[in-house]
mmCIF file of N, CA and C in Angstrom:
data_model
loop_
_atom_site.group_PDB
_atom_site.id
_atom_site.type_symbol
_atom_site.label_atom_id
_atom_site.label_comp_id
_atom_site.label_asym_id
_atom_site.label_seq_id
_atom_site.Cartn_x
_atom_site.Cartn_y
_atom_site.Cartn_z
ATOM 1 N N UNK A 2 -30.781 -117.678 -215.488
ATOM 2 C CA UNK A 2 -31.162 -118.261 -214.187
ATOM 3 C C UNK A 2 -32.540 -118.143 -213.897
ATOM 4 N N UNK A 3 -33.232 -117.214 -214.471
ATOM 5 C CA UNK A 3 -34.701 -116.947 -214.147
ATOM 6 C C UNK A 3 -35.524 -118.236 -214.467
ATOM 7 N N UNK A 4 -35.348 -118.922 -215.640
ATOM 8 C CA UNK A 4 -36.086 -120.158 -215.864
ATOM 9 C C UNK A 4 -35.957 -121.134 -214.725
ATOM 10 N N UNK A 5 -34.766 -121.396 -214.189
ATOM 11 C CA UNK A 5 -34.523 -122.283 -213.226
ATOM 12 C C UNK A 5 -35.169 -121.893 -211.881
ATOM 13 N N UNK A 6 -35.143 -120.518 -211.576
ATOM 14 C CA UNK A 6 -35.797 -120.038 -210.321
ATOM 15 C C UNK A 6 -37.318 -120.240 -210.560
ATOM 16 N N UNK A 7 -37.891 -119.834 -211.688
ATOM 17 C CA UNK A 7 -39.399 -119.929 -211.943
ATOM 18 C C UNK A 7 -39.788 -121.452 -211.833
ATOM 19 N N UNK A 8 -38.999 -122.263 -212.297
ATOM 20 C CA UNK A 8 -39.339 -123.704 -212.212
ATOM 21 C C UNK A 8 -39.314 -124.201 -210.885
ATOM 22 N N UNK A 9 -38.415 -123.750 -210.056
ATOM 23 C CA UNK A 9 -38.305 -124.098 -208.654
ATOM 24 C C UNK A 9 -39.484 -123.549 -207.777
ATOM 25 N N UNK A 10 -39.854 -122.268 -208.123
ATOM 26 C CA UNK A 10 -40.810 -121.633 -207.397
ATOM 27 C C UNK A 10 -42.234 -122.001 -207.858
ATOM 28 N N UNK A 11 -42.352 -122.727 -208.982
ATOM 29 C CA UNK A 11 -43.762 -123.115 -209.375
ATOM 30 C C UNK A 11 -44.496 -124.003 -208.371
ATOM 31 N N UNK A 12 -43.725 -124.582 -207.458
ATOM 32 C CA UNK A 12 -44.311 -125.387 -206.479
ATOM 33 C C UNK A 12 -43.914 -124.786 -205.174
ATOM 34 N N UNK A 13 -44.799 -124.818 -204.175
ATOM 35 C CA UNK A 13 -44.468 -124.312 -202.936
ATOM 36 C C UNK A 13 -43.389 -125.083 -202.243
ATOM 37 N N UNK A 14 -43.274 -126.414 -202.629
ATOM 38 C CA UNK A 14 -42.289 -127.244 -202.059
ATOM 39 C C UNK A 14 -40.872 -126.690 -202.309
ATOM 40 N N UNK A 15 -40.642 -126.141 -203.519
ATOM 41 C CA UNK A 15 -39.383 -125.672 -203.844
ATOM 42 C C UNK A 15 -39.063 -124.193 -203.618
ATOM 43 N N UNK A 16 -40.015 -123.524 -203.117
ATOM 44 C CA UNK A 16 -39.796 -122.137 -202.877
ATOM 45 C C UNK A 16 -38.582 -121.838 -201.978
ATOM 46 N N UNK A 17 -38.477 -122.490 -200.904
ATOM 47 C CA UNK A 17 -37.426 -122.350 -199.956
ATOM 48 C C UNK A 17 -36.097 -122.665 -200.687
ATOM 49 N N UNK A 18 -36.113 -123.741 -201.355
ATOM 50 C CA UNK A 18 -34.949 -124.154 -202.135
ATOM 51 C C UNK A 18 -34.466 -123.122 -203.117
ATOM 52 N N UNK A 19 -35.475 -122.506 -203.858
ATOM 53 C CA UNK A 19 -35.129 -121.445 -204.887
ATOM 54 C C UNK A 19 -34.490 -120.248 -204.144
ATOM 55 N N UNK A 20 -35.090 -119.915 -203.003
ATOM 56 C CA UNK A 20 -34.510 -118.699 -202.326
ATOM 57 C C UNK A 20 -33.086 -119.063 -201.796
ATOM 58 N N UNK A 21 -32.739 -120.183 -201.257
ATOM 59 C CA UNK A 21 -31.421 -120.547 -200.858
ATOM 60 C C UNK A 21 -30.625 -120.579 -202.062
ATOM 61 N N UNK A 22 -31.027 -121.123 -203.226
ATOM 62 C CA UNK A 22 -30.197 -121.245 -204.386
ATOM 63 C C UNK A 22 -29.819 -119.754 -204.770
ATOM 64 N N UNK A 23 -30.789 -118.906 -204.802
ATOM 65 C CA UNK A 23 -30.582 -117.518 -205.179
ATOM 66 C C UNK A 23 -29.438 -116.880 -204.328
ATOM 67 N N UNK A 24 -29.599 -116.960 -203.001
ATOM 68 C CA UNK A 24 -28.716 -116.434 -201.964
ATOM 69 C C UNK A 24 -27.219 -117.156 -202.115
ATOM 70 N N UNK A 25 -27.294 -118.461 -202.182
ATOM 71 C CA UNK A 25 -25.940 -119.134 -202.210
ATOM 72 C C UNK A 25 -25.230 -118.834 -203.537
ATOM 73 N N UNK A 26 -26.034 -118.811 -204.695
ATOM 74 C CA UNK A 26 -25.293 -118.620 -205.923
ATOM 75 C C UNK A 26 -24.835 -117.175 -205.994
ATOM 76 N N UNK A 27 -25.677 -116.167 -205.482
ATOM 77 C CA UNK A 27 -25.209 -114.862 -205.499
ATOM 78 C C UNK A 27 -23.914 -114.705 -204.662
ATOM 79 N N UNK A 28 -23.804 -115.382 -203.473
ATOM 80 C CA UNK A 28 -22.720 -115.326 -202.635
ATOM 81 C C UNK A 28 -21.449 -115.824 -203.383
ATOM 82 N N UNK A 29 -21.624 -116.904 -204.148
ATOM 83 C CA UNK A 29 -20.576 -117.531 -204.901
ATOM 84 C C UNK A 29 -20.121 -116.541 -205.977
ATOM 85 N N UNK A 30 -21.110 -115.876 -206.659
ATOM 86 C CA UNK A 30 -20.711 -114.971 -207.738
ATOM 87 C C UNK A 30 -19.997 -113.848 -207.250
ATOM 88 N N UNK A 31 -20.331 -113.316 -206.155
ATOM 89 C CA UNK A 31 -19.711 -112.133 -205.692
ATOM 90 C C UNK A 31 -18.524 -112.305 -204.926
ATOM 91 N N UNK A 32 -18.310 -113.468 -204.258
ATOM 92 C CA UNK A 32 -17.140 -113.684 -203.483
ATOM 93 C C UNK A 32 -16.097 -114.491 -204.147
ATOM 94 N N UNK A 33 -16.475 -115.015 -205.354
ATOM 95 C CA UNK A 33 -15.313 -115.830 -205.997
ATOM 96 C C UNK A 33 -14.958 -115.051 -207.268
ATOM 97 N N UNK A 34 -13.750 -114.532 -207.148
ATOM 98 C CA UNK A 34 -13.191 -113.848 -208.286
ATOM 99 C C UNK A 34 -11.766 -114.264 -208.456
ATOM 100 N N UNK A 35 -11.236 -114.026 -209.696
ATOM 101 C CA UNK A 35 -9.820 -114.291 -209.984
ATOM 102 C C UNK A 35 -9.190 -112.918 -210.089
ATOM 103 N N UNK A 36 -8.329 -112.691 -209.127
ATOM 104 C CA UNK A 36 -7.766 -111.461 -209.003
ATOM 105 C C UNK A 36 -6.835 -111.025 -210.121
ATOM 106 N N UNK A 37 -6.160 -111.858 -210.779
ATOM 107 C CA UNK A 37 -5.321 -111.703 -211.901
ATOM 108 C C UNK A 37 -6.121 -111.027 -213.098
ATOM 109 N N UNK A 38 -7.286 -111.546 -213.250
ATOM 110 C CA UNK A 38 -8.056 -110.940 -214.382
ATOM 111 C C UNK A 38 -9.166 -109.894 -213.897
ATOM 112 N N UNK A 39 -9.386 -109.830 -212.618
ATOM 113 C CA UNK A 39 -10.486 -109.081 -212.047
ATOM 114 C C UNK A 39 -11.692 -109.554 -212.566
ATOM 115 N N UNK A 40 -11.856 -110.901 -212.615
ATOM 116 C CA UNK A 40 -13.106 -111.495 -213.224
ATOM 117 C C UNK A 40 -13.823 -112.237 -212.101
ATOM 118 N N UNK A 41 -15.178 -112.092 -212.057
ATOM 119 C CA UNK A 41 -15.772 -113.018 -211.222
ATOM 120 C C UNK A 41 -15.970 -114.338 -211.883
ATOM 121 N N UNK A 42 -15.810 -115.433 -211.107
ATOM 122 C CA UNK A 42 -15.953 -116.852 -211.567
ATOM 123 C C UNK A 42 -17.277 -116.996 -212.171
ATOM 124 N N UNK A 43 -18.244 -116.389 -211.652
ATOM 125 C CA UNK A 43 -19.566 -116.589 -211.992
ATOM 126 C C UNK A 43 -20.327 -117.625 -211.232
ATOM 127 N N UNK A 44 -21.642 -117.870 -211.455
ATOM 128 C CA UNK A 44 -22.417 -118.871 -210.760
ATOM 129 C C UNK A 44 -22.080 -120.241 -211.390
ATOM 130 N N UNK A 45 -21.527 -121.065 -210.453
ATOM 131 C CA UNK A 45 -21.146 -122.312 -210.925
ATOM 132 C C UNK A 45 -21.906 -123.397 -209.982
ATOM 133 N N UNK A 46 -22.661 -123.046 -209.045
ATOM 134 C CA UNK A 46 -23.170 -124.007 -208.265
ATOM 135 C C UNK A 46 -23.728 -123.329 -206.968
ATOM 136 N N UNK A 47 -24.106 -124.089 -205.969
ATOM 137 C CA UNK A 47 -24.701 -123.764 -204.779
ATOM 138 C C UNK A 47 -23.565 -123.752 -203.832
ATOM 139 N N UNK A 48 -23.206 -122.696 -203.109
ATOM 140 C CA UNK A 48 -22.057 -122.617 -202.224
ATOM 141 C C UNK A 48 -22.641 -122.818 -200.795
ATOM 142 N N UNK A 49 -22.463 -123.905 -200.334
ATOM 143 C CA UNK A 49 -23.077 -124.308 -198.916
ATOM 144 C C UNK A 49 -21.877 -124.712 -198.108
ATOM 145 N N UNK A 50 -20.728 -124.445 -198.390
ATOM 146 C CA UNK A 50 -19.478 -124.727 -197.469
ATOM 147 C C UNK A 50 -19.582 -124.420 -196.062
ATOM 148 N N UNK A 51 -20.140 -123.241 -195.742
ATOM 149 C CA UNK A 51 -20.235 -122.655 -194.432
ATOM 150 C C UNK A 51 -21.772 -122.699 -194.051
ATOM 151 N N UNK A 52 -22.596 -123.320 -194.675
ATOM 152 C CA UNK A 52 -24.101 -123.297 -194.389
ATOM 153 C C UNK A 52 -24.313 -124.179 -193.048
ATOM 154 N N UNK A 53 -24.716 -123.541 -192.005
ATOM 155 C CA UNK A 53 -25.036 -124.342 -190.732
ATOM 156 C C UNK A 53 -25.863 -123.438 -189.945
ATOM 157 N N UNK A 54 -27.102 -123.947 -189.875
ATOM 158 C CA UNK A 54 -28.005 -123.172 -189.193
ATOM 159 C C UNK A 54 -28.166 -123.418 -187.585
ATOM 160 N N UNK A 55 -27.306 -124.623 -187.380
ATOM 161 C CA UNK A 55 -27.503 -125.169 -186.057
ATOM 162 C C UNK A 55 -28.511 -126.181 -185.836
ATOM 163 N N UNK A 56 -29.478 -126.336 -186.926
ATOM 164 C CA UNK A 56 -30.492 -127.347 -186.806
ATOM 165 C C UNK A 56 -30.107 -128.435 -187.904
ATOM 166 N N UNK A 57 -29.557 -129.459 -187.590
ATOM 167 C CA UNK A 57 -28.857 -130.449 -188.557
ATOM 168 C C UNK A 57 -29.935 -130.937 -189.339
ATOM 169 N N UNK A 58 -31.318 -131.407 -188.784
ATOM 170 C CA UNK A 58 -32.429 -131.773 -189.500
ATOM 171 C C UNK A 58 -32.811 -130.908 -190.597
ATOM 172 N N UNK A 59 -32.924 -129.600 -190.263
ATOM 173 C CA UNK A 59 -33.425 -128.607 -191.229
ATOM 174 C C UNK A 59 -32.382 -128.415 -192.384
ATOM 175 N N UNK A 60 -31.088 -128.442 -191.988
ATOM 176 C CA UNK A 60 -30.004 -128.265 -193.030
ATOM 177 C C UNK A 60 -29.945 -129.638 -193.968
ATOM 178 N N UNK A 61 -30.277 -130.787 -193.344
ATOM 179 C CA UNK A 61 -30.174 -131.953 -194.198
ATOM 180 C C UNK A 61 -31.458 -131.947 -195.090
ATOM 181 N N UNK A 62 -32.566 -131.489 -194.576
ATOM 182 C CA UNK A 62 -33.794 -131.343 -195.365
ATOM 183 C C UNK A 62 -33.574 -130.382 -196.521
ATOM 184 N N UNK A 63 -32.895 -129.289 -196.330
ATOM 185 C CA UNK A 63 -32.663 -128.432 -197.321
ATOM 186 C C UNK A 63 -31.764 -129.122 -198.424
ATOM 187 N N UNK A 64 -30.666 -129.871 -198.030
ATOM 188 C CA UNK A 64 -29.845 -130.473 -199.011
ATOM 189 C C UNK A 64 -30.693 -131.533 -199.764
ATOM 190 N N UNK A 65 -31.586 -132.239 -199.218
ATOM 191 C CA UNK A 65 -32.526 -133.195 -199.862
ATOM 192 C C UNK A 65 -33.373 -132.428 -200.893
ATOM 193 N N UNK A 66 -33.967 -131.228 -200.408
ATOM 194 C CA UNK A 66 -34.802 -130.371 -201.307
ATOM 195 C C UNK A 66 -34.019 -129.999 -202.611
ATOM 196 N N UNK A 67 -32.921 -129.554 -202.356
ATOM 197 C CA UNK A 67 -31.981 -129.187 -203.451
ATOM 198 C C UNK A 67 -31.788 -130.363 -204.444
ATOM 199 N N UNK A 68 -31.397 -131.496 -203.917
ATOM 200 C CA UNK A 68 -31.293 -132.704 -204.733
ATOM 201 C C UNK A 68 -32.601 -133.138 -205.557
ATOM 202 N N UNK A 69 -33.781 -132.970 -204.844
ATOM 203 C CA UNK A 69 -35.032 -133.242 -205.493
ATOM 204 C C UNK A 69 -35.366 -132.274 -206.646
ATOM 205 N N UNK A 70 -34.897 -130.993 -206.341
ATOM 206 C CA UNK A 70 -35.305 -129.996 -207.319
ATOM 207 C C UNK A 70 -34.460 -129.895 -208.581
ATOM 208 N N UNK A 71 -33.282 -130.598 -208.515
ATOM 209 C CA UNK A 71 -32.309 -130.445 -209.661
ATOM 210 C C UNK A 71 -32.845 -130.908 -210.934
ATOM 211 N N UNK A 72 -33.270 -132.113 -211.067
ATOM 212 C CA UNK A 72 -33.554 -132.775 -212.257
ATOM 213 C C UNK A 72 -34.838 -132.131 -212.823
ATOM 214 N N UNK A 73 -35.877 -131.715 -212.151
ATOM 215 C CA UNK A 73 -37.115 -131.115 -212.656
ATOM 216 C C UNK A 73 -36.770 -129.703 -213.103
ATOM 217 N N UNK A 74 -35.734 -128.980 -212.560
ATOM 218 C CA UNK A 74 -35.377 -127.683 -212.962
ATOM 219 C C UNK A 74 -34.398 -127.731 -214.176
ATOM 220 N N UNK A 75 -33.495 -128.711 -214.196
ATOM 221 C CA UNK A 75 -32.421 -128.725 -215.193
ATOM 222 C C UNK A 75 -32.775 -129.424 -216.552
ATOM 223 N N UNK A 76 -33.710 -130.436 -216.457
ATOM 224 C CA UNK A 76 -33.996 -131.162 -217.616
ATOM 225 C C UNK A 76 -34.670 -130.284 -218.762
ATOM 226 N N UNK A 77 -35.610 -129.390 -218.289
ATOM 227 C CA UNK A 77 -36.161 -128.524 -219.410
ATOM 228 C C UNK A 77 -35.187 -127.593 -220.061
ATOM 229 N N UNK A 78 -34.133 -127.146 -219.375
ATOM 230 C CA UNK A 78 -33.145 -126.345 -219.869
ATOM 231 C C UNK A 78 -32.308 -127.120 -220.936
ATOM 232 N N UNK A 79 -31.945 -128.364 -220.603
ATOM 233 C CA UNK A 79 -31.266 -129.211 -221.517
ATOM 234 C C UNK A 79 -32.081 -129.565 -222.684
ATOM 235 N N UNK A 80 -33.398 -129.863 -222.550
ATOM 236 C CA UNK A 80 -34.257 -130.286 -223.595
ATOM 237 C C UNK A 80 -34.404 -129.042 -224.690
ATOM 238 N N UNK A 81 -34.549 -127.807 -224.095
ATOM 239 C CA UNK A 81 -34.588 -126.666 -224.946
ATOM 240 C C UNK A 81 -33.372 -126.225 -225.665
ATOM 241 N N UNK A 82 -32.212 -126.511 -224.944
ATOM 242 C CA UNK A 82 -30.956 -126.021 -225.661
ATOM 243 C C UNK A 82 -30.159 -127.141 -226.360
ATOM 244 N N UNK A 83 -30.400 -128.399 -226.342
ATOM 245 C CA UNK A 83 -29.505 -129.323 -226.730
ATOM 246 C C UNK A 83 -29.366 -129.393 -228.174
ATOM 247 N N UNK A 84 -30.245 -128.811 -228.902
ATOM 248 C CA UNK A 84 -30.304 -128.932 -230.413
ATOM 249 C C UNK A 84 -29.745 -127.533 -231.022
ATOM 250 N N UNK A 85 -29.445 -126.543 -230.180
ATOM 251 C CA UNK A 85 -29.011 -125.364 -230.617
ATOM 252 C C UNK A 85 -27.671 -125.476 -231.394
ATOM 253 N N UNK A 86 -27.560 -124.712 -232.387
ATOM 254 C CA UNK A 86 -26.257 -124.703 -233.111
ATOM 255 C C UNK A 86 -25.246 -123.830 -232.363
ATOM 256 N N UNK A 87 -24.008 -124.113 -232.438
ATOM 257 C CA UNK A 87 -22.977 -123.298 -231.762
ATOM 258 C C UNK A 87 -21.810 -123.107 -232.825
ATOM 259 N N UNK A 88 -21.164 -122.001 -232.604
ATOM 260 C CA UNK A 88 -20.129 -121.525 -233.475
ATOM 261 C C UNK A 88 -18.728 -121.805 -232.874
ATOM 262 N N UNK A 89 -17.699 -121.495 -233.839
ATOM 263 C CA UNK A 89 -16.322 -121.617 -233.242
ATOM 264 C C UNK A 89 -16.131 -120.552 -232.107
ATOM 265 N N UNK A 90 -16.713 -119.383 -232.344
ATOM 266 C CA UNK A 90 -16.660 -118.411 -231.246
ATOM 267 C C UNK A 90 -17.321 -118.782 -229.865
ATOM 268 N N UNK A 91 -18.371 -119.524 -229.976
ATOM 269 C CA UNK A 91 -19.059 -120.124 -228.781
ATOM 270 C C UNK A 91 -18.172 -121.133 -228.140
ATOM 271 N N UNK A 92 -17.392 -121.888 -228.876
ATOM 272 C CA UNK A 92 -16.568 -123.042 -228.398
ATOM 273 C C UNK A 92 -15.278 -122.155 -227.737
ATOM 274 N N UNK A 93 -14.849 -121.110 -228.388
ATOM 275 C CA UNK A 93 -13.814 -120.495 -227.835
ATOM 276 C C UNK A 93 -14.081 -119.788 -226.478
ATOM 277 N N UNK A 94 -15.341 -119.287 -226.422
ATOM 278 C CA UNK A 94 -15.839 -118.767 -225.147
ATOM 279 C C UNK A 94 -15.878 -119.758 -224.029
ATOM 280 N N UNK A 95 -16.391 -121.001 -224.503
ATOM 281 C CA UNK A 95 -16.504 -122.098 -223.480
ATOM 282 C C UNK A 95 -15.166 -122.471 -223.007
ATOM 283 N N UNK A 96 -14.110 -122.517 -223.751
ATOM 284 C CA UNK A 96 -12.928 -122.892 -223.322
ATOM 285 C C UNK A 96 -12.242 -121.918 -222.402
ATOM 286 N N UNK A 97 -12.581 -120.587 -222.716
ATOM 287 C CA UNK A 97 -11.941 -119.595 -221.829
ATOM 288 C C UNK A 97 -12.559 -119.661 -220.415
ATOM 289 N N UNK A 98 -13.901 -119.915 -220.397
ATOM 290 C CA UNK A 98 -14.644 -120.134 -219.073
ATOM 291 C C UNK A 98 -14.145 -121.296 -218.404
ATOM 292 N N UNK A 99 -13.823 -122.489 -219.006
ATOM 293 C CA UNK A 99 -13.193 -123.633 -218.461
ATOM 294 C C UNK A 99 -11.796 -123.389 -217.900
ATOM 295 N N UNK A 100 -11.168 -122.582 -218.599
ATOM 296 C CA UNK A 100 -9.644 -122.071 -218.083
ATOM 297 C C UNK A 100 -10.023 -121.237 -216.882
ATOM 298 N N UNK A 101 -10.849 -120.370 -216.731
ATOM 299 C CA UNK A 101 -10.993 -119.614 -215.540
ATOM 300 C C UNK A 101 -11.445 -120.641 -214.370
ATOM 301 N N UNK A 102 -12.368 -121.503 -214.806
ATOM 302 C CA UNK A 102 -12.758 -122.485 -213.711
ATOM 303 C C UNK A 102 -11.593 -123.245 -213.154
ATOM 304 N N UNK A 103 -10.744 -123.659 -214.113
ATOM 305 C CA UNK A 103 -9.439 -124.483 -213.665
ATOM 306 C C UNK A 103 -8.618 -123.645 -212.817
ATOM 307 N N UNK A 104 -8.424 -122.349 -213.334
ATOM 308 C CA UNK A 104 -7.523 -121.452 -212.632
ATOM 309 C C UNK A 104 -8.109 -121.211 -211.151
ATOM 310 N N UNK A 105 -9.371 -120.946 -211.113
ATOM 311 C CA UNK A 105 -9.845 -120.839 -209.697
ATOM 312 C C UNK A 105 -9.785 -122.035 -208.775
ATOM 313 N N UNK A 106 -10.004 -123.207 -209.352
ATOM 314 C CA UNK A 106 -9.861 -124.423 -208.569
ATOM 315 C C UNK A 106 -8.386 -124.741 -208.080
ATOM 316 N N UNK A 107 -7.507 -124.424 -208.939
ATOM 317 C CA UNK A 107 -6.045 -124.654 -208.669
ATOM 318 C C UNK A 107 -5.458 -123.575 -207.639
ATOM 319 N N UNK A 108 -5.879 -122.370 -207.826
ATOM 320 C CA UNK A 108 -5.378 -121.312 -206.982
ATOM 321 C C UNK A 108 -6.080 -121.006 -205.805
ATOM 322 N N UNK A 109 -7.492 -120.922 -205.875
ATOM 323 C CA UNK A 109 -8.239 -120.482 -204.769
ATOM 324 C C UNK A 109 -9.075 -121.483 -203.975
ATOM 325 N N UNK A 110 -9.537 -122.479 -204.587
ATOM 326 C CA UNK A 110 -10.466 -123.288 -204.071
ATOM 327 C C UNK A 110 -9.925 -124.060 -202.752
ATOM 328 N N UNK A 111 -10.606 -123.792 -201.619
ATOM 329 C CA UNK A 111 -10.018 -124.349 -200.456
ATOM 330 C C UNK A 111 -10.148 -125.835 -200.286
ATOM 331 N N UNK A 112 -11.071 -126.526 -200.997
ATOM 332 C CA UNK A 112 -11.127 -127.960 -200.951
ATOM 333 C C UNK A 112 -9.991 -128.616 -201.769
ATOM 334 N N UNK A 113 -9.652 -127.896 -202.907
ATOM 335 C CA UNK A 113 -8.576 -128.452 -203.741
ATOM 336 C C UNK A 113 -7.216 -128.194 -203.034
ATOM 337 N N UNK A 114 -7.003 -127.028 -202.406
ATOM 338 C CA UNK A 114 -5.869 -126.727 -201.675
ATOM 339 C C UNK A 114 -5.700 -127.731 -200.537
ATOM 340 N N UNK A 115 -6.774 -127.981 -199.822
ATOM 341 C CA UNK A 115 -6.605 -128.906 -198.655
ATOM 342 C C UNK A 115 -6.304 -130.324 -199.127
ATOM 343 N N UNK A 116 -6.951 -130.810 -200.228
ATOM 344 C CA UNK A 116 -6.768 -132.139 -200.728
ATOM 345 C C UNK A 116 -5.255 -132.293 -201.194
ATOM 346 N N UNK A 117 -4.752 -131.291 -201.750
ATOM 347 C CA UNK A 117 -3.328 -131.410 -202.274
ATOM 348 C C UNK A 117 -2.413 -131.220 -201.180
ATOM 349 N N UNK A 118 -2.666 -130.400 -200.190
ATOM 350 C CA UNK A 118 -1.762 -130.151 -199.095
ATOM 351 C C UNK A 118 -1.711 -131.197 -198.053
ATOM 352 N N UNK A 119 -2.785 -132.114 -198.005
ATOM 353 C CA UNK A 119 -2.812 -133.204 -197.079
ATOM 354 C C UNK A 119 -2.452 -134.429 -197.684
ATOM 355 N N UNK A 120 -1.884 -134.593 -198.955
ATOM 356 C CA UNK A 120 -1.343 -135.649 -199.470
ATOM 357 C C UNK A 120 -2.388 -136.700 -200.033
ATOM 358 N N UNK A 121 -3.604 -136.185 -200.348
ATOM 359 C CA UNK A 121 -4.674 -136.970 -201.013
ATOM 360 C C UNK A 121 -4.178 -137.327 -202.444
ATOM 361 N N UNK A 122 -4.765 -138.308 -203.068
ATOM 362 C CA UNK A 122 -4.436 -138.580 -204.516
ATOM 363 C C UNK A 122 -4.800 -137.462 -205.289
ATOM 364 N N UNK A 123 -3.727 -136.918 -205.977
ATOM 365 C CA UNK A 123 -3.852 -135.675 -206.825
ATOM 366 C C UNK A 123 -5.003 -136.051 -208.038
ATOM 367 N N UNK A 124 -4.993 -137.179 -208.492
ATOM 368 C CA UNK A 124 -5.989 -137.397 -209.553
ATOM 369 C C UNK A 124 -7.380 -137.331 -208.989
ATOM 370 N N UNK A 125 -7.621 -137.792 -207.858
ATOM 371 C CA UNK A 125 -8.906 -137.656 -207.259
ATOM 372 C C UNK A 125 -9.246 -136.269 -206.987
ATOM 373 N N UNK A 126 -8.265 -135.556 -206.414
ATOM 374 C CA UNK A 126 -8.537 -134.069 -206.093
ATOM 375 C C UNK A 126 -8.799 -133.295 -207.389
ATOM 376 N N UNK A 127 -8.083 -133.467 -208.425
ATOM 377 C CA UNK A 127 -8.205 -132.771 -209.693
ATOM 378 C C UNK A 127 -9.127 -133.244 -210.695
ATOM 379 N N UNK A 128 -9.842 -134.261 -210.301
ATOM 380 C CA UNK A 128 -10.699 -134.976 -211.434
ATOM 381 C C UNK A 128 -11.798 -133.956 -211.871
ATOM 382 N N UNK A 129 -12.195 -132.917 -211.240
ATOM 383 C CA UNK A 129 -13.301 -131.989 -211.772
ATOM 384 C C UNK A 129 -12.659 -131.065 -212.778
ATOM 385 N N UNK A 130 -11.409 -131.022 -212.963
ATOM 386 C CA UNK A 130 -10.968 -130.137 -213.950
ATOM 387 C C UNK A 130 -11.447 -130.448 -215.410
ATOM 388 N N UNK A 131 -11.669 -129.494 -216.286
ATOM 389 C CA UNK A 131 -12.038 -129.844 -217.566
ATOM 390 C C UNK A 131 -11.046 -130.390 -218.487
ATOM 391 N N UNK A 132 -11.365 -131.286 -219.335
ATOM 392 C CA UNK A 132 -10.273 -131.983 -220.217
ATOM 393 C C UNK A 132 -9.616 -130.942 -221.222
ATOM 394 N N UNK A 133 -10.497 -129.961 -221.656
ATOM 395 C CA UNK A 133 -9.960 -128.903 -222.460
ATOM 396 C C UNK A 133 -10.089 -127.576 -221.814
ATOM 397 N N UNK A 134 -9.153 -126.607 -222.086
ATOM 398 C CA UNK A 134 -9.408 -125.307 -221.550
ATOM 399 C C UNK A 134 -8.536 -124.187 -222.314
ATOM 400 N N UNK A 135 -8.759 -123.006 -222.203
ATOM 401 C CA UNK A 135 -7.962 -122.074 -222.864
ATOM 402 C C UNK A 135 -7.574 -120.976 -221.908
ATOM 403 N N UNK A 136 -6.428 -120.484 -222.011
ATOM 404 C CA UNK A 136 -5.978 -119.461 -220.966
ATOM 405 C C UNK A 136 -5.918 -118.153 -221.550
ATOM 406 N N UNK A 137 -6.365 -117.180 -220.868
ATOM 407 C CA UNK A 137 -6.206 -115.735 -221.242
ATOM 408 C C UNK A 137 -5.388 -114.914 -220.420
#
């Protein structure tokens, strides 16, 4: 995560966004766990479900800043890692993490639960689930 934060903080424009990202991702990492395995789901995004400062313009500006910061921060990570070799053990680890993601979404995620409980199209609600996963 440090390269991403460094990239965001390299310009004063992104400093506020980087700080919000750190706080929001830490909140997600510490508050999102799977009780069956006593495992934290980990940082998987920016958790802004309850973010509301009362200043709509400032909150919208933050959302825009995050959007503008994404590609300049993410592209160098992809460029640096896309040619790295991976092993069967790496693939197994990836599938296990995908399984934990799917479990979290199906059991705990309030957006998924709301979508399914209110009769929305299940395919639309579940489209973020990974196509392959492994259960532990």
